[in-house]
Short mmCIF file of C-alpha atoms and ligand atoms in Angstrom, two decimals:
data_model
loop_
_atom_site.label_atom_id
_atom_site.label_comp_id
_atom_site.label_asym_id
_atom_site.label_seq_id
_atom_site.Cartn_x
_atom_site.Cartn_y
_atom_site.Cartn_z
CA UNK A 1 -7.32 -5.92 -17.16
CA UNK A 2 -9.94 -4.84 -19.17
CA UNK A 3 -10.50 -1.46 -17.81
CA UNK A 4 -7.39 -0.27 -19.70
CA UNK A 5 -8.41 0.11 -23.24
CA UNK A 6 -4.75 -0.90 -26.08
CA UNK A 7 -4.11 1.35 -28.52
CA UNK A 8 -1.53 -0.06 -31.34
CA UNK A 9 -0.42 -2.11 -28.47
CA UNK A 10 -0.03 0.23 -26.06
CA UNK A 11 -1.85 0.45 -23.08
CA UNK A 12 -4.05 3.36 -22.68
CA UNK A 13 -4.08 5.36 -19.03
CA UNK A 14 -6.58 8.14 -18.52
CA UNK A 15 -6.54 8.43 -22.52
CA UNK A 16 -3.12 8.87 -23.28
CA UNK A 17 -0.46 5.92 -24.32
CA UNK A 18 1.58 4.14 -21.64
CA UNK A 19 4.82 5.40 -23.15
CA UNK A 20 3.69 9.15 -24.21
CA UNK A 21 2.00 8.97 -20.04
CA UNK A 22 5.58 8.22 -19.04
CA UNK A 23 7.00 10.89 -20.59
CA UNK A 24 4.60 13.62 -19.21
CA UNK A 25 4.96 12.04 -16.03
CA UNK A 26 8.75 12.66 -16.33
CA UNK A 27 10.05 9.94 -14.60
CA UNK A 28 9.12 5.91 -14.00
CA UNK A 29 8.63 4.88 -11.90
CA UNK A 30 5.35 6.41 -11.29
CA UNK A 31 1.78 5.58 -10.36
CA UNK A 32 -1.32 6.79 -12.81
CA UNK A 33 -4.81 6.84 -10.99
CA UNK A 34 -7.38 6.92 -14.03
CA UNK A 35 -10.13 9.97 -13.34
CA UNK A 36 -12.67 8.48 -15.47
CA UNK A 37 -12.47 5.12 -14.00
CA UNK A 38 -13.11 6.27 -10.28
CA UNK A 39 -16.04 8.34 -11.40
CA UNK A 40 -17.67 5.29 -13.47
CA UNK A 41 -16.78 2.89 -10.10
CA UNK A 42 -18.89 5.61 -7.97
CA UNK A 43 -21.70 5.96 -10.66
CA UNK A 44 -22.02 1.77 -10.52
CA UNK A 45 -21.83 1.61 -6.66
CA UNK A 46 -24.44 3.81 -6.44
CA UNK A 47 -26.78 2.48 -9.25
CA UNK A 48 -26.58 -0.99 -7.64
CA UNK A 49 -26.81 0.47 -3.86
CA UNK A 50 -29.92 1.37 -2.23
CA UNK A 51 -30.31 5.10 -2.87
CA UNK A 52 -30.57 6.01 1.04
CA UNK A 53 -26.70 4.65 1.20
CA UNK A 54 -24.46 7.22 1.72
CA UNK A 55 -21.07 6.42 0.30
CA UNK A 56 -17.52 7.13 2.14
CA UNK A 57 -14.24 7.36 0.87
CA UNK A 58 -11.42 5.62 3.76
CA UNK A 59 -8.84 7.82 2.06
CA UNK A 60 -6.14 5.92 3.76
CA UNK A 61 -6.15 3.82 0.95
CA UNK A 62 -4.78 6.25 -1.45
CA UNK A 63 -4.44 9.98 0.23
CA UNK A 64 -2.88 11.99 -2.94
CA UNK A 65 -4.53 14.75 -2.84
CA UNK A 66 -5.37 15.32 -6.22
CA UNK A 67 -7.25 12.12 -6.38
CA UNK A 68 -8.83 13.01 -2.61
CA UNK A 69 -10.17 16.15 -4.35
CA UNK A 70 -11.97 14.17 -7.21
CA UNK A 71 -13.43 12.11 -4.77
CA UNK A 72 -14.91 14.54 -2.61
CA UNK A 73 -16.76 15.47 -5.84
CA UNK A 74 -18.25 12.10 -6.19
CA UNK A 75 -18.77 10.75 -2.27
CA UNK A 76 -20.69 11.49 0.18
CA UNK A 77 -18.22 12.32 2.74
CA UNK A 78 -14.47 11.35 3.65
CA UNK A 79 -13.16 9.08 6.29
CA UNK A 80 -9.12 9.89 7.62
CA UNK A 81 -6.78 8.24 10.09
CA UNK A 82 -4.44 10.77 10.80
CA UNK A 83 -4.61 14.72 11.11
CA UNK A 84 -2.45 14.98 8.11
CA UNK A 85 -5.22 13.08 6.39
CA UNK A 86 -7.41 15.43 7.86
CA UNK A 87 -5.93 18.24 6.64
CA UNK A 88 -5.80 16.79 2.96
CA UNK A 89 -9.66 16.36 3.04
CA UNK A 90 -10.18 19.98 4.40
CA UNK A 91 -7.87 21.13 2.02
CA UNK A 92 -10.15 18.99 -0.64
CA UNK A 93 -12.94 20.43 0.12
CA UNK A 94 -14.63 17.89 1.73
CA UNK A 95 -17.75 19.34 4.01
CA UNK A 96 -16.46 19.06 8.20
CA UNK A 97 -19.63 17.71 8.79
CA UNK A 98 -19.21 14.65 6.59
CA UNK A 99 -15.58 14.13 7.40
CA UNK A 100 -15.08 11.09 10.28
CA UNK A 101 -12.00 10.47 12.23
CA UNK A 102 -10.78 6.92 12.93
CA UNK A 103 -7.91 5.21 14.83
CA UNK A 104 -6.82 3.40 17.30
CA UNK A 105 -4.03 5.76 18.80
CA UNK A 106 -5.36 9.68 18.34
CA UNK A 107 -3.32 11.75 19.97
CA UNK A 108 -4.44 14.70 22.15
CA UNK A 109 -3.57 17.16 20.16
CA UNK A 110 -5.09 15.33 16.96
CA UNK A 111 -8.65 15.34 18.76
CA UNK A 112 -8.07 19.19 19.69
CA UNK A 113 -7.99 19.51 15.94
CA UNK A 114 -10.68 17.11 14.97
CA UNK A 115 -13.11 19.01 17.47
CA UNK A 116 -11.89 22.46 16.39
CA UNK A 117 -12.35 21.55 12.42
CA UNK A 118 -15.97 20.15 13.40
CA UNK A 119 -15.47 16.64 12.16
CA UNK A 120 -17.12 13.32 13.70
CA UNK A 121 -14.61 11.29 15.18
CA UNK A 122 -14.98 7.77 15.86
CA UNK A 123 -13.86 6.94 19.51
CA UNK A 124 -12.30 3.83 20.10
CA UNK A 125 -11.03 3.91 23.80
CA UNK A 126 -12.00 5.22 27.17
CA UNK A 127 -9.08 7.43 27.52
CA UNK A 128 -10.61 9.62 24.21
CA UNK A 129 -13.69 10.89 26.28
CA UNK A 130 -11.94 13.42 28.89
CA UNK A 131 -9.39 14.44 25.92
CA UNK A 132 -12.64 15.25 23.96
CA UNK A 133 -14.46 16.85 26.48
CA UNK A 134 -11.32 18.94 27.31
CA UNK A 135 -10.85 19.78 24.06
CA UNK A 136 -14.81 20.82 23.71
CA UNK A 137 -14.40 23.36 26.68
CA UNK A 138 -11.07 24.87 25.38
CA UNK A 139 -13.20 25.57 21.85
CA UNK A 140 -16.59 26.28 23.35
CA UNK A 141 -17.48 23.32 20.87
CA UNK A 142 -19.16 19.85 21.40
CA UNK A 143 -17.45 17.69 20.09
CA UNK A 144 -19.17 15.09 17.68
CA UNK A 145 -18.77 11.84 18.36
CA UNK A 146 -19.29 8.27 17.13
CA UNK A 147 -18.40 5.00 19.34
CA UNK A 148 -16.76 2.84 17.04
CA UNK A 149 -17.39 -1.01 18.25
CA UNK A 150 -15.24 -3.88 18.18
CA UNK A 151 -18.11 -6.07 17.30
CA UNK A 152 -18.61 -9.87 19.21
CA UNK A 153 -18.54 -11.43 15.76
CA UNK A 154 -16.10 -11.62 12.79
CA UNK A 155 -16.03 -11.26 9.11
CA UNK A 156 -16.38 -14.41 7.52
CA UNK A 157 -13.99 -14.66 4.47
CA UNK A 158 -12.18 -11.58 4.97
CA UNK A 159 -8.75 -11.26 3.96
CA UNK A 160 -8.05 -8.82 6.93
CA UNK A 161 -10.14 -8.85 10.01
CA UNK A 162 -10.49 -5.89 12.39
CA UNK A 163 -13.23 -6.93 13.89
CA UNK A 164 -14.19 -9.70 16.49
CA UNK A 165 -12.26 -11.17 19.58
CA UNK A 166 -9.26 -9.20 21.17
CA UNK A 167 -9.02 -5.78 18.56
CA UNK A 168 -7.18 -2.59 19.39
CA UNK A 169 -9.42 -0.88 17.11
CA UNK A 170 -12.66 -0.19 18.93
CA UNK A 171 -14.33 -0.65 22.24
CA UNK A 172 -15.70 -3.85 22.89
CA UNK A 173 -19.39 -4.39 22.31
CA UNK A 174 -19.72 -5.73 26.11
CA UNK A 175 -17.71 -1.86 26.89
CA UNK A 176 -19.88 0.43 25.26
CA UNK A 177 -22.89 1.02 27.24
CA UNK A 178 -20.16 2.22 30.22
CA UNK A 179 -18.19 4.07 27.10
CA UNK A 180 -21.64 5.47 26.34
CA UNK A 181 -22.49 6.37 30.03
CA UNK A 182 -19.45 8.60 30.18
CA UNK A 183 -19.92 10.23 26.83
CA UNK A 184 -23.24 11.42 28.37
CA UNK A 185 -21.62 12.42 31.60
CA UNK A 186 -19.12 14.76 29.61
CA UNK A 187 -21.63 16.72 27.61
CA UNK A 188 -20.15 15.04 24.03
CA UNK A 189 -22.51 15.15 21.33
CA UNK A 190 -23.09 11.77 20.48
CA UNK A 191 -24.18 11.12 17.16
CA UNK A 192 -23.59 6.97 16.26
CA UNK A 193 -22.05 4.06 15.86
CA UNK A 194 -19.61 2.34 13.64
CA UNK A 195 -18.44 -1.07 13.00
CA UNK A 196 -15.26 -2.26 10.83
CA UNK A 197 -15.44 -5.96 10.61
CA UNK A 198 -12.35 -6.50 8.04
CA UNK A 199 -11.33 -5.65 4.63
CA UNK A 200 -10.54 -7.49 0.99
CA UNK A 201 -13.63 -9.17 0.88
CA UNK A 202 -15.18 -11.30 -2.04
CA UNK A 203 -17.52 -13.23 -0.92
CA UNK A 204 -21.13 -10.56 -0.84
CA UNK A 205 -22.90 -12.82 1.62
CA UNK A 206 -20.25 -13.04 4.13
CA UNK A 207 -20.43 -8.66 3.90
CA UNK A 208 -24.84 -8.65 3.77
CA UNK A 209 -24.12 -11.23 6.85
CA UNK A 210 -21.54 -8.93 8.89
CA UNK A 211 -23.78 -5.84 7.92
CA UNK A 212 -27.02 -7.55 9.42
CA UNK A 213 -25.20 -8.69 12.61
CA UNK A 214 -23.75 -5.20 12.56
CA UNK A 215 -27.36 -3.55 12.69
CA UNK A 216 -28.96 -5.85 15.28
CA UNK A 217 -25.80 -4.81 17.67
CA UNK A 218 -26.48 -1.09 17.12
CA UNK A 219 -30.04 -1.40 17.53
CA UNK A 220 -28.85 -3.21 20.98
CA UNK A 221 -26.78 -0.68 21.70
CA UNK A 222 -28.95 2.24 21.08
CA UNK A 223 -30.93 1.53 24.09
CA UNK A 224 -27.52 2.80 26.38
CA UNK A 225 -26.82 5.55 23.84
CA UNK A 226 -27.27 9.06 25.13
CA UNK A 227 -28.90 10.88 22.37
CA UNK A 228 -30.88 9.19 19.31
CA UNK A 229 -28.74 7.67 16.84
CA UNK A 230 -28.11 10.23 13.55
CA UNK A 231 -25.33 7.69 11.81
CA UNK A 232 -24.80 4.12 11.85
CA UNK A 233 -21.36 3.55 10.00
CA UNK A 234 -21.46 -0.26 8.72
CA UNK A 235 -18.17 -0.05 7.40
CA UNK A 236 -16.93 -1.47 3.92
CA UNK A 237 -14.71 -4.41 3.50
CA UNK A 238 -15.56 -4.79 -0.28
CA UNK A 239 -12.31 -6.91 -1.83
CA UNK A 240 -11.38 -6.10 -5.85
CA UNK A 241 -10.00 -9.36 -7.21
CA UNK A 242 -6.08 -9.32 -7.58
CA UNK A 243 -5.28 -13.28 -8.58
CA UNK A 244 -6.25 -15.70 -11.28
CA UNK A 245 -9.43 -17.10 -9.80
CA UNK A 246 -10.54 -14.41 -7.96
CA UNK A 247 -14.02 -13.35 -9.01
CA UNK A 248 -15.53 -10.04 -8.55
CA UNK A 249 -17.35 -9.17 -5.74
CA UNK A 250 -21.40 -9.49 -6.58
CA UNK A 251 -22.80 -6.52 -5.30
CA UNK A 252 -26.79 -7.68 -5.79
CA UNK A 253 -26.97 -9.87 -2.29
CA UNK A 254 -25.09 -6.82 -0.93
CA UNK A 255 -27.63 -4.13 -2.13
CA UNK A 256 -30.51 -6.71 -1.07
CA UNK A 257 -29.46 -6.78 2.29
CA UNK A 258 -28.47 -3.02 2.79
CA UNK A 259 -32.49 -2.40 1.48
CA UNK A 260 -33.43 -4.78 4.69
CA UNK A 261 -31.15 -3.20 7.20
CA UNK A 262 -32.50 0.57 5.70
CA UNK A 263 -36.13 -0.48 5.98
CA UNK A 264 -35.04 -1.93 9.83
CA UNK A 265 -33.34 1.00 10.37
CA UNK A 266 -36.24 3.23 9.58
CA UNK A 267 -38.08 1.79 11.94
CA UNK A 268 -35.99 1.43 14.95
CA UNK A 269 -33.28 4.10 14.37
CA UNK A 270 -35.56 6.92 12.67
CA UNK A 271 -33.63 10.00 10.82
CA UNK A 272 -30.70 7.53 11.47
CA UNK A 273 -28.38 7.59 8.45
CA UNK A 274 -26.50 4.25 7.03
CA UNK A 275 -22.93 4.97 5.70
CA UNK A 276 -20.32 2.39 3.73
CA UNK A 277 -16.78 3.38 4.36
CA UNK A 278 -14.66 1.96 1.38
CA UNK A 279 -11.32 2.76 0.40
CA UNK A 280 -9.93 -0.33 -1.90
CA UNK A 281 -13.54 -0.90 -3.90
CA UNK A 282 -13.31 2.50 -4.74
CA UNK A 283 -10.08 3.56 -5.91
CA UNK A 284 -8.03 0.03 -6.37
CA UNK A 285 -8.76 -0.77 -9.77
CA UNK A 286 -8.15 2.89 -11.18
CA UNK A 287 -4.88 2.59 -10.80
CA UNK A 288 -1.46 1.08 -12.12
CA UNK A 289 1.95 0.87 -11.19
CA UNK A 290 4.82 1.37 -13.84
CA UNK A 291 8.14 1.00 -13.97
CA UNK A 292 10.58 0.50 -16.59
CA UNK A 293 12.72 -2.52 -17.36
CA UNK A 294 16.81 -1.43 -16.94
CA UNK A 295 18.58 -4.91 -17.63
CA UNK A 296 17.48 -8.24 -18.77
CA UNK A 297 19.90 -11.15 -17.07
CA UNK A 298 19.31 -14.64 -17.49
CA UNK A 299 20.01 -16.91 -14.40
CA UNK A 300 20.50 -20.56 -15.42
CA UNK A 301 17.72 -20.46 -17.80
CA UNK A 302 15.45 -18.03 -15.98
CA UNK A 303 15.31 -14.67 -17.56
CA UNK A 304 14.85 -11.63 -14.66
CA UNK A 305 13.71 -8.82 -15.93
CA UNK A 306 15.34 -6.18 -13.52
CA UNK A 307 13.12 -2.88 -13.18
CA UNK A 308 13.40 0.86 -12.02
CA UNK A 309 10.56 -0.39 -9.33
CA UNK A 310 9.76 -2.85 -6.90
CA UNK A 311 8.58 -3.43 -3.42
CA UNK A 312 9.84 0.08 -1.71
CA UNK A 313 7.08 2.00 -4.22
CA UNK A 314 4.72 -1.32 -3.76
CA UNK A 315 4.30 -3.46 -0.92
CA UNK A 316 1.93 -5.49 -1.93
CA UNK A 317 2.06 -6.87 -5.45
CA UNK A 318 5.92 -8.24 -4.05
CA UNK A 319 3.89 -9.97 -1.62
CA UNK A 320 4.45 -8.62 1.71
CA UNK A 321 1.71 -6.51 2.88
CA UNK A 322 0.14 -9.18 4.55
CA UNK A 323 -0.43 -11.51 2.39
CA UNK A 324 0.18 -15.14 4.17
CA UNK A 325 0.87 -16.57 0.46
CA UNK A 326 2.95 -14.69 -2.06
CA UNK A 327 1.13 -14.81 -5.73
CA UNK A 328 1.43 -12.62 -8.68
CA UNK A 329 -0.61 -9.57 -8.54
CA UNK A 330 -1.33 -8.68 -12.58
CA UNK A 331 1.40 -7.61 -14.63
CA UNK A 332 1.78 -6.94 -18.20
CA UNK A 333 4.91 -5.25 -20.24
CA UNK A 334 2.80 -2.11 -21.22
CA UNK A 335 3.94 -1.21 -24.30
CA UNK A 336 4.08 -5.36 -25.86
CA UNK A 337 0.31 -5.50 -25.32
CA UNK A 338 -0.23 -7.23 -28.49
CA UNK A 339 3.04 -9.77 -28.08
CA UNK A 340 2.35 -13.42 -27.06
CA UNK A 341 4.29 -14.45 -24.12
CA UNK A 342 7.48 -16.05 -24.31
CA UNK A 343 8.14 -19.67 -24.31
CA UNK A 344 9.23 -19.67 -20.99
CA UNK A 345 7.89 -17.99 -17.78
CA UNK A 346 9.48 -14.52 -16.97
CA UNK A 347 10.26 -12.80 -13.75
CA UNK A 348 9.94 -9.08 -12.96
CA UNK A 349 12.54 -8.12 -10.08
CA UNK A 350 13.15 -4.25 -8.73
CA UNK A 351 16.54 -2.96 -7.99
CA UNK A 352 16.75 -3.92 -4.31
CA UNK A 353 19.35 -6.21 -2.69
CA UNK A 354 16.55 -8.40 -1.38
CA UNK A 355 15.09 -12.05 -2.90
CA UNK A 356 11.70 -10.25 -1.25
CA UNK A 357 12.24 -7.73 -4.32
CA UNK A 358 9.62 -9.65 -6.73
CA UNK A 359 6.98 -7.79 -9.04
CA UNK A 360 6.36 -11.17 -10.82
CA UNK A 361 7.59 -14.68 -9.79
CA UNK A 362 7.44 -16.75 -13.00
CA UNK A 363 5.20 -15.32 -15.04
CA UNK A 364 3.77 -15.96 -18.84
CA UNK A 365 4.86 -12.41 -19.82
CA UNK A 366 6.21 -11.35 -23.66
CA UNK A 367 10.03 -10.96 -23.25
CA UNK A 368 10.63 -7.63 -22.81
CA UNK A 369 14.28 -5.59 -22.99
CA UNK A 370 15.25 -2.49 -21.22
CA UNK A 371 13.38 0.31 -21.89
CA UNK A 372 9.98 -1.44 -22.26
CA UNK A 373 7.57 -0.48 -19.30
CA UNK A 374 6.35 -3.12 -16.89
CA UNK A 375 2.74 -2.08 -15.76
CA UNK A 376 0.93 -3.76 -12.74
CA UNK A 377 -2.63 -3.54 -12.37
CA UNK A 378 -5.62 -3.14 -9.56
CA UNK A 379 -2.53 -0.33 -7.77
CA UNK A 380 -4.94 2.19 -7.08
CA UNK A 381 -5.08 1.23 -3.03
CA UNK A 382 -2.27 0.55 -0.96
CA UNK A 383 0.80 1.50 -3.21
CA UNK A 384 2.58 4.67 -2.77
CA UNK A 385 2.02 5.36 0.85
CA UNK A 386 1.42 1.86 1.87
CA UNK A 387 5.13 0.78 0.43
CA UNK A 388 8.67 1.46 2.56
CA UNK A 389 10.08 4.42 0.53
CA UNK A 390 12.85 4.69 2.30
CA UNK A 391 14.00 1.06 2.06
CA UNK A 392 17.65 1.23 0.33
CA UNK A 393 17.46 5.05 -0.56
CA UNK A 394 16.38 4.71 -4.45
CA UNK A 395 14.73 7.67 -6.10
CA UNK A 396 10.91 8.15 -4.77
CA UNK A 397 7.77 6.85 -6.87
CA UNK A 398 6.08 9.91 -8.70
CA UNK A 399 2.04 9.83 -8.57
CA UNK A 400 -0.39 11.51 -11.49
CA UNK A 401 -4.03 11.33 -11.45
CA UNK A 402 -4.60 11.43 -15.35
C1 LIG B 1 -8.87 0.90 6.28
C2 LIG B 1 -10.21 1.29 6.71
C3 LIG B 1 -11.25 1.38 5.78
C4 LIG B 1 -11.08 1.05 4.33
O1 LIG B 1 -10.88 -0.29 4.12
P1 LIG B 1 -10.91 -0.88 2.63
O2 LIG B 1 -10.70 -2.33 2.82
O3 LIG B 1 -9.81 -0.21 1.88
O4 LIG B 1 -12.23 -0.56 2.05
C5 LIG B 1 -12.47 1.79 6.22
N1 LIG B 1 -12.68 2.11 7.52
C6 LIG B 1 -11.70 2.04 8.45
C7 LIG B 1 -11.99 2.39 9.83
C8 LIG B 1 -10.45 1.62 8.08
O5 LIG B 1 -9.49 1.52 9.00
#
């Protein structure tokens, strides 16, 4: 992974060597979320992006708050999923006004605190509107509020769809002029729309296609709405490529289409603002995973490398956060970045009691011995928080934003 620079081969984190990073870290196994690297992934995104975008960070996909506080620096505004996400982005620093508040199960008294602290919040079922509107007399506050749609058309290609036929997340498009109606009828500020069609997406014109279908439903929908429309949230779904054949996502189509749907927008929606929620694109490929190699058994010919880590600090590279077919996410032995790979293929295993335990099934990997540090890549999004921690009571992940 070529965003890692190797240093007397060593892989290099956030400018310091793997094994010098573990040591100030104090512990494996531990994540490292590279600084420099999210900055220069905002900078890009927004050079290739028309310049009218606004950019959102869907901190759900990695909430530490150190790492929520250097993005707040860089992004236009923060999107949570919880009130204890909400309280990490206020604590951030991120401005109320371009915080946003999505879900499919808010609690009462998590919309009492998303009106009090000013924020947007997305609703996504009837039942939110009298909570709101309770919760906006108790404060002597409107609240904002954005209808979030479940649209009547899918993601093509995506890896995850939230969007499209039965959803819990959203009201259905067919709903919202009623939802609308009643947002009026309690005196809610209503301020937009937004649509989440899916995530882990690779393929740009199946996004510039969602994103076009996504415009012509708000601009349908803006006839019912009860004040003009200020933001039109399109959502994000950009996918980072994790397996061998997996090619980056081309933003050009993307930022070809977006300039359409502004100019469009201009037009129909005026003073409306477009906004890309994106959580993975942003922060996934900052980030590894290490842990560090404790025995080395060979199993009728197969060597196991047995690890520190495994699928209770990460999910998803052993396989099991949703993925329908298990592969190899990309792994390397950290420190043996200059070693060929031995003759035959090499497994990676944590210390669970579980065959579902798997870093690496099988892989072309140098062969390492304990001590060495196994590193996989593209574990910015998803990892700590995303992963059962709990799951056999070992020792919890750390996390350092270097
Ligand atoms: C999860 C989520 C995101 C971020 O999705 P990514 O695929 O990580 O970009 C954005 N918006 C909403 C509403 C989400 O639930």
């Amino acid at each position: 992974m070529s965003q890692f620079p190797v240093e007397n081969g060593e892989l290099v984190v956030g400018g310091i060597p793997l094994c010098r990073l573990a040591a100030r870290v104090g512990q494996t196994p531990f994540y490292a979320y590279d600084r420099g690297l999210l900055t220069r992934r905002v900078a890009e995104l927004r050079a290739a992006l028309p310049a009218s975008v606004k950019l959102h960070y869907a901190m759900k996909a990695n909430p530490m708050p150190a790492l929520v506080g250097h993005m707040v620096q860089l992004v236009d505004g923060i999107d949570v999923a919880s009130e204890r996400e909400l309280a990490v982005a206020l604590d951030a620093g991120a401005d109320p006004r371009e915080i946003s508040f999505a879900g499919p199960g808010k609690r009462d008294a998590e919309l009492l605190r998303a009106v009090a602290a000013g924020i947007l919040v997305n609703v996504e079922s009837f039942r939110e509107v009298p909570v709101l509107a309770r919760a906006s007399q108790a404060l002597g506050l409107p609240a904002r509020v954005a209808v979030r749609v479940n649209p009547d058309f899918e993601l093509k290609s995506s890896a995850v769809k939230m969007g499209g036929g039965p959803k819990p997340f959203g009201v259905d498009a067919e709903e919202v002029p009623a939802l609308l109606a009643g947002i009026g009828r309690a005196g809610l500020a209503f301020e937009g729309f937004h649509l989440f069609a899916g995530s882990q997406n690779l393929k740009a014109e199946a996004i510039a296609d969602a994103q076009q279908k996504s415009l012509a439903l708000a601009l349908r929908l803006a006839g019912s709405a009860p004040a003009p429309v200020k933001v039109l949230n399109l959502g994000g779904g950009f996918g980072i490529p994790y397996f061998p054949g997996d090619t980056r996502l081309d933003l050009a189509p993307i930022a070809a289409s977006l300039a359409e749907i502004a100019q469009t927008a201009a037009q129909r929606l005026p003073g409306a603002e477009l906004v890309l929620e994106l959580g993975r694109y942003l922060v996934g490929e900052a980030g590894v995973y290490v842990c560090r190699v404790t025995d080395r058994k060979v199993s009728r010919g197969q060597v196991y490398l047995v690890t520190d880590g495994g699928l209770h600090h990460h999910l998803s590279a052993s396989g099991n956060f949703g993925q329908v077919i298990r592969k190899n996410h990309p792994v390397a032995i950290g420190n043996r970045m200059d070693e060929a790979a031995a003759a035959a293929p090499v497994s990676v295993v944590g210390p669970l009691c579980t065959p579902l335990d798997l870093i690496a099934d099988r892989m072309p990997l140098p062969d390492a011995q304990p001590g060495d540090l196994v590193v996989v890549f593209q574990s910015g999004a998803y990892g700590a928080t995303a992963s059962p921690g709990g799951f056999l009571s070992h020792p919890a992940v750390a996390e350092a934003l270097v």
